[in-house]
Structure formats: structure tokens, C-alpha cells
Amino acid sequence: MGVEVISVSVDSQFVHKMWNDHELSKMVNKDIPFPMVADGAGNVGKVYGVYDEDAGVELRGRFIIDPDGVIQAMEVLTPPVGRNIEETIRQTQAFQHVRATKGSEACPSGWKPGKKTLKPGPALVGNVWKEWTPNNDL
Amino acid sequence: MAEKSGGCARPTGARVGEASPSKENNQPQSMIEEEIFMTAKVGNKAPDFTAPAYYKGEFTEIKLSDYLGKWVLLCFYPGDFTFV
């Protein structure tokens, strides 16, 4: 898919090393394959709107950023619930498809690679029902 | 990615272009606040930042704008050694 991952928390790079060495590397049987950023003062989290001032930690914010540096998608969860990486991959593939078609195609709800896209234009107005319904698997 | 020496003089990240605190700063207060509270929105440029990082056994520095031309998944989380 060609996506670079960057993780950020308020822990120092030294704690990131310890977490990698003592726990994460045991989950995946190798070193974490992406940079783990230290944002102790929450400066990065603040501009992304994910820094919790009261708790002094960052929320589960997830941003898909395109090659022009534009944020295409964001999701923020409070700490007790984890993310669904499958959905992140699906959204990224959809945005990559839209970019590859230079915006001439759009991905309807639930779209996955190989499924039907829509071509926005005058002919489609009022006719989406012919192309797509919530239940079909085109 | 060049390795950084293991110093601890700069323990946190910062937005690129963030003004360093200065007593001679005579900008109107409202303008400064607007700059600080500008947050990320879909469809807008991702705010650039530099910050120290740990990556494959080395201490390094990450600058988001170095990733221009690539898709980036930027993930924040509450803390190392937490449970979820």
C-alpha cells in the first residue's frame, strides 16, 4: 500500500525504546517497524486536537495524510477502546483510488478495492439507485 | 534517518515555525492564541512538526514534511505500557 506509519505519545523516546524492547517486540517477534515520536509537552497533540489537558495524555487520534500533506481522514477515540486497523486500511485504499483517478471516481459507503465506484456527474444525479444500493455487493 | 546523540536537552516535539517565547513579542494577544489553537481539519494541510523519536534501535528526529510525496498514517495514543 505504500504508507508510512508514525506513532506519537507523550512518553519519551527512551520509554518508547523500553516498551519496544520489553513488550511490543514480544507481541510481533521483531522491532516496531515505524518511528515512535516523543511529544512530552503535548505540542504536536495540541495542534492536532488530540491532547487531553486534564489527563496529560493524547487521545487515540488517527490521521490519514496524502502525498501533498493534506489530511484526508481523521478519527479520535477516548482511551478505553482500541481502533480497527481494517477500517483504516479500507479508508486509505479508497483515498488512494480516488487520487489515482484524479477525483473522477468516488467510493460509496463500504467500498473495498475491486468493488464498484461511482462517477459523479450530471448523468448520475437521481440515478445512484441504479448503480448502488446498501445491500448489493457490486 | 540520521541517528541523534542520546542527549536529553530537547525532550519533546514542537510545531515547525512555532515562535520561541520572547519578552519582546509585541503581537496582539489574540493573534498568538489563534496560532496556538489552530487545529487539524480534513481537507487542510497537516500541521508540520519536528520531534524526537525512537526507531529501530536508534534515537532520531522526525519531521512530518520530510514525508511529502508519501502517504502517512499518523497515530496518537495515550501511553506506552497501557493496556489497549
JSON list of C-alpha atoms in Angstrom, two decimals:
[
{"chain": "A", "resi": 1, "resn": "MET", "atom": "CA", "xyz": [0.00, 0.00, 0.00]},
{"chain": "A", "resi": 2, "resn": "GLY", "atom": "CA", "xyz": [2.97, 2.29, 0.43]},
{"chain": "A", "resi": 3, "resn": "VAL", "atom": "CA", "xyz": [2.01, 4.00, 3.68]},
{"chain": "A", "resi": 4, "resn": "GLU", "atom": "CA", "xyz": [4.49, 5.34, 6.23]},
{"chain": "A", "resi": 5, "resn": "VAL", "atom": "CA", "xyz": [3.33, 4.93, 9.84]},
{"chain": "A", "resi": 6, "resn": "ILE", "atom": "CA", "xyz": [4.29, 7.37, 12.62]},
{"chain": "A", "resi": 7, "resn": "SER", "atom": "CA", "xyz": [3.10, 6.88, 16.21]},
{"chain": "A", "resi": 8, "resn": "VAL", "atom": "CA", "xyz": [3.02, 9.65, 18.82]},
{"chain": "A", "resi": 9, "resn": "SER", "atom": "CA", "xyz": [2.56, 9.70, 22.59]},
{"chain": "A", "resi": 10, "resn": "VAL", "atom": "CA", "xyz": [3.70, 11.85, 25.48]},
{"chain": "A", "resi": 11, "resn": "ASP", "atom": "CA", "xyz": [6.26, 9.21, 26.51]},
{"chain": "A", "resi": 12, "resn": "SER", "atom": "CA", "xyz": [9.93, 9.97, 25.89]},
{"chain": "A", "resi": 13, "resn": "GLN", "atom": "CA", "xyz": [11.92, 8.23, 23.17]},
{"chain": "A", "resi": 14, "resn": "PHE", "atom": "CA", "xyz": [13.68, 6.40, 25.99]},
{"chain": "A", "resi": 15, "resn": "VAL", "atom": "CA", "xyz": [10.42, 4.91, 27.28]},
{"chain": "A", "resi": 16, "resn": "HIS", "atom": "CA", "xyz": [9.48, 4.08, 23.66]},
{"chain": "A", "resi": 17, "resn": "LYS", "atom": "CA", "xyz": [12.68, 2.02, 23.48]},
{"chain": "A", "resi": 18, "resn": "MET", "atom": "CA", "xyz": [11.82, 0.19, 26.70]},
{"chain": "A", "resi": 19, "resn": "TRP", "atom": "CA", "xyz": [8.26, -0.51, 25.53]},
{"chain": "A", "resi": 20, "resn": "ASN", "atom": "CA", "xyz": [9.59, -1.82, 22.22]},
{"chain": "A", "resi": 21, "resn": "ASP", "atom": "CA", "xyz": [12.22, -3.95, 23.88]},
{"chain": "A", "resi": 22, "resn": "HIS", "atom": "CA", "xyz": [10.20, -5.36, 26.77]},
{"chain": "A", "resi": 23, "resn": "GLU", "atom": "CA", "xyz": [6.68, -5.77, 25.40]},
{"chain": "A", "resi": 24, "resn": "LEU", "atom": "CA", "xyz": [5.92, -4.83, 21.79]},
{"chain": "A", "resi": 25, "resn": "SER", "atom": "CA", "xyz": [8.77, -6.80, 20.23]},
{"chain": "A", "resi": 26, "resn": "LYS", "atom": "CA", "xyz": [7.42, -9.87, 22.06]},
{"chain": "A", "resi": 27, "resn": "MET", "atom": "CA", "xyz": [3.98, -9.35, 20.50]},
{"chain": "A", "resi": 28, "resn": "VAL", "atom": "CA", "xyz": [5.25, -9.14, 16.92]},
{"chain": "A", "resi": 29, "resn": "ASN", "atom": "CA", "xyz": [8.58, -11.01, 17.19]},
{"chain": "A", "resi": 30, "resn": "LYS", "atom": "CA", "xyz": [10.55, -8.06, 15.82]},
{"chain": "A", "resi": 31, "resn": "ASP", "atom": "CA", "xyz": [11.27, -4.41, 16.47]},
{"chain": "A", "resi": 32, "resn": "ILE", "atom": "CA", "xyz": [8.45, -1.94, 15.87]},
{"chain": "A", "resi": 33, "resn": "PRO", "atom": "CA", "xyz": [8.92, -1.08, 12.16]},
{"chain": "A", "resi": 34, "resn": "PHE", "atom": "CA", "xyz": [7.96, 2.60, 12.38]},
{"chain": "A", "resi": 35, "resn": "PRO", "atom": "CA", "xyz": [9.23, 5.65, 14.30]},
{"chain": "A", "resi": 36, "resn": "MET", "atom": "CA", "xyz": [7.71, 6.25, 17.75]},
{"chain": "A", "resi": 37, "resn": "VAL", "atom": "CA", "xyz": [7.61, 10.00, 18.34]},
{"chain": "A", "resi": 38, "resn": "ALA", "atom": "CA", "xyz": [8.05, 11.61, 21.78]},
{"chain": "A", "resi": 39, "resn": "ASP", "atom": "CA", "xyz": [5.69, 14.53, 22.44]},
{"chain": "A", "resi": 40, "resn": "GLY", "atom": "CA", "xyz": [6.22, 15.12, 26.14]},
{"chain": "A", "resi": 41, "resn": "ALA", "atom": "CA", "xyz": [4.71, 18.60, 26.24]},
{"chain": "A", "resi": 42, "resn": "GLY", "atom": "CA", "xyz": [1.80, 17.62, 24.01]},
{"chain": "A", "resi": 43, "resn": "ASN", "atom": "CA", "xyz": [2.73, 20.32, 21.49]},
{"chain": "A", "resi": 44, "resn": "VAL", "atom": "CA", "xyz": [2.07, 18.10, 18.49]},
{"chain": "A", "resi": 45, "resn": "GLY", "atom": "CA", "xyz": [-1.11, 16.65, 20.00]},
{"chain": "A", "resi": 46, "resn": "LYS", "atom": "CA", "xyz": [-2.45, 20.13, 20.68]},
{"chain": "A", "resi": 47, "resn": "VAL", "atom": "CA", "xyz": [-2.34, 21.28, 17.07]},
{"chain": "A", "resi": 48, "resn": "TYR", "atom": "CA", "xyz": [-3.97, 18.01, 16.01]},
{"chain": "A", "resi": 49, "resn": "GLY", "atom": "CA", "xyz": [-6.71, 18.48, 18.63]},
{"chain": "A", "resi": 50, "resn": "VAL", "atom": "CA", "xyz": [-5.98, 15.22, 20.44]},
{"chain": "A", "resi": 51, "resn": "TYR", "atom": "CA", "xyz": [-4.18, 16.38, 23.59]},
{"chain": "A", "resi": 52, "resn": "ASP", "atom": "CA", "xyz": [-6.17, 15.87, 26.81]},
{"chain": "A", "resi": 53, "resn": "GLU", "atom": "CA", "xyz": [-5.01, 18.71, 29.05]},
{"chain": "A", "resi": 54, "resn": "ASP", "atom": "CA", "xyz": [-6.58, 17.26, 32.21]},
{"chain": "A", "resi": 55, "resn": "ALA", "atom": "CA", "xyz": [-5.08, 13.80, 31.89]},
{"chain": "A", "resi": 56, "resn": "GLY", "atom": "CA", "xyz": [-1.85, 14.98, 30.27]},
{"chain": "A", "resi": 57, "resn": "VAL", "atom": "CA", "xyz": [-2.09, 12.28, 27.58]},
{"chain": "A", "resi": 58, "resn": "GLU", "atom": "CA", "xyz": [-3.04, 12.04, 23.93]},
{"chain": "A", "resi": 59, "resn": "LEU", "atom": "CA", "xyz": [-6.31, 10.52, 22.74]},
{"chain": "A", "resi": 60, "resn": "ARG", "atom": "CA", "xyz": [-6.41, 7.79, 20.10]},
{"chain": "A", "resi": 61, "resn": "GLY", "atom": "CA", "xyz": [-6.21, 10.16, 17.14]},
{"chain": "A", "resi": 62, "resn": "ARG", "atom": "CA", "xyz": [-5.63, 8.71, 13.69]},
{"chain": "A", "resi": 63, "resn": "PHE", "atom": "CA", "xyz": [-4.90, 10.84, 10.62]},
{"chain": "A", "resi": 64, "resn": "ILE", "atom": "CA", "xyz": [-4.56, 9.68, 7.01]},
{"chain": "A", "resi": 65, "resn": "ILE", "atom": "CA", "xyz": [-2.32, 12.21, 5.23]},
{"chain": "A", "resi": 66, "resn": "ASP", "atom": "CA", "xyz": [-1.94, 12.19, 1.44]},
{"chain": "A", "resi": 67, "resn": "PRO", "atom": "CA", "xyz": [1.31, 12.78, -0.52]},
{"chain": "A", "resi": 68, "resn": "ASP", "atom": "CA", "xyz": [0.51, 16.51, -0.74]},
{"chain": "A", "resi": 69, "resn": "GLY", "atom": "CA", "xyz": [0.45, 16.70, 3.07]},
{"chain": "A", "resi": 70, "resn": "VAL", "atom": "CA", "xyz": [-3.34, 17.09, 3.19]},
{"chain": "A", "resi": 71, "resn": "ILE", "atom": "CA", "xyz": [-5.35, 15.33, 5.92]},
{"chain": "A", "resi": 72, "resn": "GLN", "atom": "CA", "xyz": [-7.93, 13.15, 4.16]},
{"chain": "A", "resi": 73, "resn": "ALA", "atom": "CA", "xyz": [-9.37, 11.37, 7.19]},
{"chain": "A", "resi": 74, "resn": "MET", "atom": "CA", "xyz": [-9.29, 11.58, 10.94]},
{"chain": "A", "resi": 75, "resn": "GLU", "atom": "CA", "xyz": [-10.70, 9.52, 13.79]},
{"chain": "A", "resi": 76, "resn": "VAL", "atom": "CA", "xyz": [-10.41, 10.19, 17.52]},
{"chain": "A", "resi": 77, "resn": "LEU", "atom": "CA", "xyz": [-11.30, 7.70, 20.26]},
{"chain": "A", "resi": 78, "resn": "THR", "atom": "CA", "xyz": [-11.13, 8.06, 24.03]},
{"chain": "A", "resi": 79, "resn": "PRO", "atom": "CA", "xyz": [-8.54, 5.76, 25.64]},
{"chain": "A", "resi": 80, "resn": "PRO", "atom": "CA", "xyz": [-10.54, 2.64, 26.68]},
{"chain": "A", "resi": 81, "resn": "VAL", "atom": "CA", "xyz": [-11.43, 1.42, 23.16]},
{"chain": "A", "resi": 82, "resn": "GLY", "atom": "CA", "xyz": [-8.90, 0.39, 20.54]},
{"chain": "A", "resi": 83, "resn": "ARG", "atom": "CA", "xyz": [-9.01, 1.10, 16.83]},
{"chain": "A", "resi": 84, "resn": "ASN", "atom": "CA", "xyz": [-9.88, -1.17, 13.91]},
{"chain": "A", "resi": 85, "resn": "ILE", "atom": "CA", "xyz": [-6.89, -1.29, 11.57]},
{"chain": "A", "resi": 86, "resn": "GLU", "atom": "CA", "xyz": [-9.03, -2.99, 8.88]},
{"chain": "A", "resi": 87, "resn": "GLU", "atom": "CA", "xyz": [-11.12, 0.16, 8.60]},
{"chain": "A", "resi": 88, "resn": "THR", "atom": "CA", "xyz": [-8.04, 2.35, 8.45]},
{"chain": "A", "resi": 89, "resn": "ILE", "atom": "CA", "xyz": [-6.68, 0.22, 5.60]},
{"chain": "A", "resi": 90, "resn": "ARG", "atom": "CA", "xyz": [-10.03, 0.32, 3.78]},
{"chain": "A", "resi": 91, "resn": "GLN", "atom": "CA", "xyz": [-10.22, 4.11, 4.01]},
{"chain": "A", "resi": 92, "resn": "THR", "atom": "CA", "xyz": [-6.62, 4.51, 2.88]},
{"chain": "A", "resi": 93, "resn": "GLN", "atom": "CA", "xyz": [-7.21, 2.25, -0.14]},
{"chain": "A", "resi": 94, "resn": "ALA", "atom": "CA", "xyz": [-10.31, 4.27, -1.03]},
{"chain": "A", "resi": 95, "resn": "PHE", "atom": "CA", "xyz": [-8.48, 7.59, -0.83]},
{"chain": "A", "resi": 96, "resn": "GLN", "atom": "CA", "xyz": [-5.63, 6.14, -2.88]},
{"chain": "A", "resi": 97, "resn": "HIS", "atom": "CA", "xyz": [-8.14, 5.01, -5.50]},
{"chain": "A", "resi": 98, "resn": "VAL", "atom": "CA", "xyz": [-9.77, 8.44, -5.66]},
{"chain": "A", "resi": 99, "resn": "ARG", "atom": "CA", "xyz": [-6.35, 10.06, -6.04]},
{"chain": "A", "resi": 100, "resn": "ALA", "atom": "CA", "xyz": [-5.31, 7.59, -8.74]},
{"chain": "A", "resi": 101, "resn": "THR", "atom": "CA", "xyz": [-8.42, 8.53, -10.75]},
{"chain": "A", "resi": 102, "resn": "LYS", "atom": "CA", "xyz": [-7.71, 12.24, -10.15]},
{"chain": "A", "resi": 103, "resn": "GLY", "atom": "CA", "xyz": [-11.05, 12.54, -8.41]},
{"chain": "A", "resi": 104, "resn": "SER", "atom": "CA", "xyz": [-13.11, 11.28, -11.37]},
{"chain": "A", "resi": 105, "resn": "GLU", "atom": "CA", "xyz": [-14.34, 8.33, -9.29]},
{"chain": "A", "resi": 106, "resn": "ALA", "atom": "CA", "xyz": [-15.86, 8.31, -5.82]},
{"chain": "A", "resi": 107, "resn": "CYS", "atom": "CA", "xyz": [-16.07, 5.40, -3.40]},
{"chain": "A", "resi": 108, "resn": "PRO", "atom": "CA", "xyz": [-19.55, 4.74, -1.96]},
{"chain": "A", "resi": 109, "resn": "SER", "atom": "CA", "xyz": [-20.24, 3.55, 1.57]},
{"chain": "A", "resi": 110, "resn": "GLY", "atom": "CA", "xyz": [-18.47, 0.32, 2.44]},
{"chain": "A", "resi": 111, "resn": "TRP", "atom": "CA", "xyz": [-16.35, 0.37, -0.75]},
{"chain": "A", "resi": 112, "resn": "LYS", "atom": "CA", "xyz": [-13.44, -2.02, -0.93]},
{"chain": "A", "resi": 113, "resn": "PRO", "atom": "CA", "xyz": [-10.88, -2.50, -3.72]},
{"chain": "A", "resi": 114, "resn": "GLY", "atom": "CA", "xyz": [-12.49, -4.27, -6.66]},
{"chain": "A", "resi": 115, "resn": "LYS", "atom": "CA", "xyz": [-15.98, -3.05, -5.84]},
{"chain": "A", "resi": 116, "resn": "LYS", "atom": "CA", "xyz": [-17.91, -0.60, -7.97]},
{"chain": "A", "resi": 117, "resn": "THR", "atom": "CA", "xyz": [-17.11, 3.10, -7.77]},
{"chain": "A", "resi": 118, "resn": "LEU", "atom": "CA", "xyz": [-19.35, 5.98, -8.76]},
{"chain": "A", "resi": 119, "resn": "LYS", "atom": "CA", "xyz": [-18.54, 8.57, -11.43]},
{"chain": "A", "resi": 120, "resn": "PRO", "atom": "CA", "xyz": [-20.02, 11.86, -10.23]},
{"chain": "A", "resi": 121, "resn": "GLY", "atom": "CA", "xyz": [-21.58, 13.99, -12.97]},
{"chain": "A", "resi": 122, "resn": "PRO", "atom": "CA", "xyz": [-24.89, 15.20, -14.39]},
{"chain": "A", "resi": 123, "resn": "ALA", "atom": "CA", "xyz": [-25.88, 11.71, -15.59]},
{"chain": "A", "resi": 124, "resn": "LEU", "atom": "CA", "xyz": [-25.61, 10.26, -12.10]},
{"chain": "A", "resi": 125, "resn": "VAL", "atom": "CA", "xyz": [-27.94, 12.74, -10.45]},
{"chain": "A", "resi": 126, "resn": "GLY", "atom": "CA", "xyz": [-31.04, 10.85, -9.31]},
{"chain": "A", "resi": 127, "resn": "ASN", "atom": "CA", "xyz": [-29.63, 7.62, -10.72]},
{"chain": "A", "resi": 128, "resn": "VAL", "atom": "CA", "xyz": [-27.38, 6.42, -7.93]},
{"chain": "A", "resi": 129, "resn": "TRP", "atom": "CA", "xyz": [-30.03, 3.78, -7.10]},
{"chain": "A", "resi": 130, "resn": "LYS", "atom": "CA", "xyz": [-29.29, 2.12, -10.47]},
{"chain": "A", "resi": 131, "resn": "GLU", "atom": "CA", "xyz": [-25.61, 1.94, -9.65]},
{"chain": "A", "resi": 132, "resn": "TRP", "atom": "CA", "xyz": [-25.53, 1.22, -5.95]},
{"chain": "A", "resi": 133, "resn": "THR", "atom": "CA", "xyz": [-27.79, 0.10, -3.09]},
{"chain": "A", "resi": 134, "resn": "PRO", "atom": "CA", "xyz": [-26.86, -0.52, 0.55]},
{"chain": "A", "resi": 135, "resn": "ASN", "atom": "CA", "xyz": [-27.33, -4.26, 0.16]},
{"chain": "A", "resi": 136, "resn": "ASN", "atom": "CA", "xyz": [-25.69, -5.04, -3.14]},
{"chain": "A", "resi": 137, "resn": "ASP", "atom": "CA", "xyz": [-22.22, -6.40, -3.45]},
{"chain": "A", "resi": 138, "resn": "LEU", "atom": "CA", "xyz": [-21.21, -4.89, -6.77]},
{"chain": "B", "resi": 1, "resn": "MET", "atom": "CA", "xyz": [17.35, 8.74, 9.03]},
{"chain": "B", "resi": 2, "resn": "ALA", "atom": "CA", "xyz": [20.38, 10.07, 10.91]},
{"chain": "B", "resi": 3, "resn": "GLU", "atom": "CA", "xyz": [20.92, 8.94, 14.45]},
{"chain": "B", "resi": 4, "resn": "LYS", "atom": "CA", "xyz": [20.72, 11.61, 17.09]},
{"chain": "B", "resi": 5, "resn": "SER", "atom": "CA", "xyz": [23.03, 11.62, 20.05]},
{"chain": "B", "resi": 6, "resn": "GLY", "atom": "CA", "xyz": [21.30, 10.37, 23.18]},
{"chain": "B", "resi": 7, "resn": "GLY", "atom": "CA", "xyz": [21.12, 13.78, 24.81]},
{"chain": "B", "resi": 8, "resn": "CYS", "atom": "CA", "xyz": [18.10, 14.87, 26.74]},
{"chain": "B", "resi": 9, "resn": "ALA", "atom": "CA", "xyz": [18.17, 18.60, 26.16]},
{"chain": "B", "resi": 10, "resn": "ARG", "atom": "CA", "xyz": [15.17, 18.56, 23.83]},
{"chain": "B", "resi": 11, "resn": "PRO", "atom": "CA", "xyz": [12.75, 16.05, 25.27]},
{"chain": "B", "resi": 12, "resn": "THR", "atom": "CA", "xyz": [9.62, 16.97, 23.33]},
{"chain": "B", "resi": 13, "resn": "GLY", "atom": "CA", "xyz": [8.22, 17.84, 19.94]},
{"chain": "B", "resi": 14, "resn": "ALA", "atom": "CA", "xyz": [7.21, 21.17, 18.52]},
{"chain": "B", "resi": 15, "resn": "ARG", "atom": "CA", "xyz": [5.33, 22.57, 15.63]},
{"chain": "B", "resi": 16, "resn": "VAL", "atom": "CA", "xyz": [7.59, 23.78, 12.84]},
{"chain": "B", "resi": 17, "resn": "GLY", "atom": "CA", "xyz": [7.69, 27.56, 12.75]},
{"chain": "B", "resi": 18, "resn": "GLU", "atom": "CA", "xyz": [6.43, 27.86, 16.31]},
{"chain": "B", "resi": 19, "resn": "ALA", "atom": "CA", "xyz": [7.68, 31.13, 17.74]},
{"chain": "B", "resi": 20, "resn": "SER", "atom": "CA", "xyz": [10.00, 30.72, 20.68]},
{"chain": "B", "resi": 21, "resn": "PRO", "atom": "CA", "xyz": [8.84, 32.59, 23.77]},
{"chain": "B", "resi": 22, "resn": "SER", "atom": "CA", "xyz": [10.16, 36.14, 23.68]},
{"chain": "B", "resi": 23, "resn": "LYS", "atom": "CA", "xyz": [9.66, 39.04, 26.05]},
{"chain": "B", "resi": 24, "resn": "GLU", "atom": "CA", "xyz": [9.93, 41.43, 23.13]},
{"chain": "B", "resi": 25, "resn": "ASN", "atom": "CA", "xyz": [6.97, 39.83, 21.42]},
{"chain": "B", "resi": 26, "resn": "ASN", "atom": "CA", "xyz": [4.54, 42.69, 20.88]},
{"chain": "B", "resi": 27, "resn": "GLN", "atom": "CA", "xyz": [1.98, 40.91, 18.75]},
{"chain": "B", "resi": 28, "resn": "PRO", "atom": "CA", "xyz": [-1.63, 41.30, 19.85]},
{"chain": "B", "resi": 29, "resn": "GLN", "atom": "CA", "xyz": [-2.52, 38.51, 22.26]},
{"chain": "B", "resi": 30, "resn": "SER", "atom": "CA", "xyz": [-5.46, 37.32, 20.16]},
{"chain": "B", "resi": 31, "resn": "MET", "atom": "CA", "xyz": [-3.23, 36.65, 17.15]},
{"chain": "B", "resi": 32, "resn": "ILE", "atom": "CA", "xyz": [-0.92, 34.49, 19.23]},
{"chain": "B", "resi": 33, "resn": "GLU", "atom": "CA", "xyz": [-3.80, 32.46, 20.61]},
{"chain": "B", "resi": 34, "resn": "GLU", "atom": "CA", "xyz": [-5.23, 31.93, 17.16]},
{"chain": "B", "resi": 35, "resn": "GLU", "atom": "CA", "xyz": [-1.92, 30.48, 16.05]},
{"chain": "B", "resi": 36, "resn": "ILE", "atom": "CA", "xyz": [-1.65, 28.13, 19.00]},
{"chain": "B", "resi": 37, "resn": "PHE", "atom": "CA", "xyz": [-5.22, 26.83, 18.80]},
{"chain": "B", "resi": 38, "resn": "MET", "atom": "CA", "xyz": [-5.27, 26.19, 15.06]},
{"chain": "B", "resi": 39, "resn": "THR", "atom": "CA", "xyz": [-6.17, 22.52, 14.86]},
{"chain": "B", "resi": 40, "resn": "ALA", "atom": "CA", "xyz": [-6.11, 19.86, 12.19]},
{"chain": "B", "resi": 41, "resn": "LYS", "atom": "CA", "xyz": [-9.08, 19.51, 9.84]},
{"chain": "B", "resi": 42, "resn": "VAL", "atom": "CA", "xyz": [-9.79, 17.14, 7.00]},
{"chain": "B", "resi": 43, "resn": "GLY", "atom": "CA", "xyz": [-9.10, 18.77, 3.65]},
{"chain": "B", "resi": 44, "resn": "ASN", "atom": "CA", "xyz": [-6.47, 21.04, 5.20]},
{"chain": "B", "resi": 45, "resn": "LYS", "atom": "CA", "xyz": [-2.71, 20.69, 5.28]},
{"chain": "B", "resi": 46, "resn": "ALA", "atom": "CA", "xyz": [-1.46, 18.59, 8.16]},
{"chain": "B", "resi": 47, "resn": "PRO", "atom": "CA", "xyz": [0.38, 20.85, 10.63]},
{"chain": "B", "resi": 48, "resn": "ASP", "atom": "CA", "xyz": [4.11, 20.24, 10.30]},
{"chain": "B", "resi": 49, "resn": "PHE", "atom": "CA", "xyz": [6.17, 19.30, 13.36]},
{"chain": "B", "resi": 50, "resn": "THR", "atom": "CA", "xyz": [9.57, 18.07, 14.40]},
{"chain": "B", "resi": 51, "resn": "ALA", "atom": "CA", "xyz": [10.02, 15.77, 17.36]},
{"chain": "B", "resi": 52, "resn": "PRO", "atom": "CA", "xyz": [12.48, 13.25, 18.78]},
{"chain": "B", "resi": 53, "resn": "ALA", "atom": "CA", "xyz": [11.68, 9.61, 18.12]},
{"chain": "B", "resi": 54, "resn": "TYR", "atom": "CA", "xyz": [12.81, 6.04, 18.69]},
{"chain": "B", "resi": 55, "resn": "TYR", "atom": "CA", "xyz": [13.18, 3.97, 15.51]},
{"chain": "B", "resi": 56, "resn": "LYS", "atom": "CA", "xyz": [14.76, 0.53, 15.14]},
{"chain": "B", "resi": 57, "resn": "GLY", "atom": "CA", "xyz": [17.32, 0.83, 17.89]},
{"chain": "B", "resi": 58, "resn": "GLU", "atom": "CA", "xyz": [18.23, 4.46, 17.30]},
{"chain": "B", "resi": 59, "resn": "PHE", "atom": "CA", "xyz": [17.19, 7.84, 18.62]},
{"chain": "B", "resi": 60, "resn": "THR", "atom": "CA", "xyz": [16.32, 10.06, 15.69]},
{"chain": "B", "resi": 61, "resn": "GLU", "atom": "CA", "xyz": [14.24, 13.10, 14.79]},
{"chain": "B", "resi": 62, "resn": "ILE", "atom": "CA", "xyz": [11.04, 13.07, 12.78]},
{"chain": "B", "resi": 63, "resn": "LYS", "atom": "CA", "xyz": [9.87, 15.97, 10.62]},
{"chain": "B", "resi": 64, "resn": "LEU", "atom": "CA", "xyz": [6.46, 15.43, 9.08]},
{"chain": "B", "resi": 65, "resn": "SER", "atom": "CA", "xyz": [7.23, 17.48, 5.97]},
{"chain": "B", "resi": 66, "resn": "ASP", "atom": "CA", "xyz": [10.07, 15.05, 5.14]},
{"chain": "B", "resi": 67, "resn": "TYR", "atom": "CA", "xyz": [7.27, 12.61, 4.26]},
{"chain": "B", "resi": 68, "resn": "LEU", "atom": "CA", "xyz": [5.77, 14.79, 1.49]},
{"chain": "B", "resi": 69, "resn": "GLY", "atom": "CA", "xyz": [5.22, 12.58, -1.57]},
{"chain": "B", "resi": 70, "resn": "LYS", "atom": "CA", "xyz": [4.20, 9.62, 0.59]},
{"chain": "B", "resi": 71, "resn": "TRP", "atom": "CA", "xyz": [1.00, 8.51, 2.27]},
{"chain": "B", "resi": 72, "resn": "VAL", "atom": "CA", "xyz": [1.29, 8.85, 6.05]},
{"chain": "B", "resi": 73, "resn": "LEU", "atom": "CA", "xyz": [-0.71, 7.24, 8.84]},
{"chain": "B", "resi": 74, "resn": "LEU", "atom": "CA", "xyz": [-0.21, 9.41, 11.94]},
{"chain": "B", "resi": 75, "resn": "CYS", "atom": "CA", "xyz": [-1.44, 7.73, 15.13]},
{"chain": "B", "resi": 76, "resn": "PHE", "atom": "CA", "xyz": [-1.63, 9.21, 18.61]},
{"chain": "B", "resi": 77, "resn": "TYR", "atom": "CA", "xyz": [-2.21, 7.02, 21.68]},
{"chain": "B", "resi": 78, "resn": "PRO", "atom": "CA", "xyz": [-2.45, 7.59, 25.44]},
{"chain": "B", "resi": 79, "resn": "GLY", "atom": "CA", "xyz": [0.74, 5.95, 26.57]},
{"chain": "B", "resi": 80, "resn": "ASP", "atom": "CA", "xyz": [3.37, 3.24, 26.44]},
{"chain": "B", "resi": 81, "resn": "PHE", "atom": "CA", "xyz": [2.69, 0.23, 28.69]},
{"chain": "B", "resi": 82, "resn": "THR", "atom": "CA", "xyz": [-1.03, 0.94, 28.83]},
{"chain": "B", "resi": 83, "resn": "PHE", "atom": "CA", "xyz": [-3.44, -1.89, 28.11]},
{"chain": "B", "resi": 84, "resn": "VAL", "atom": "CA", "xyz": [-5.49, -1.34, 24.97]}
]
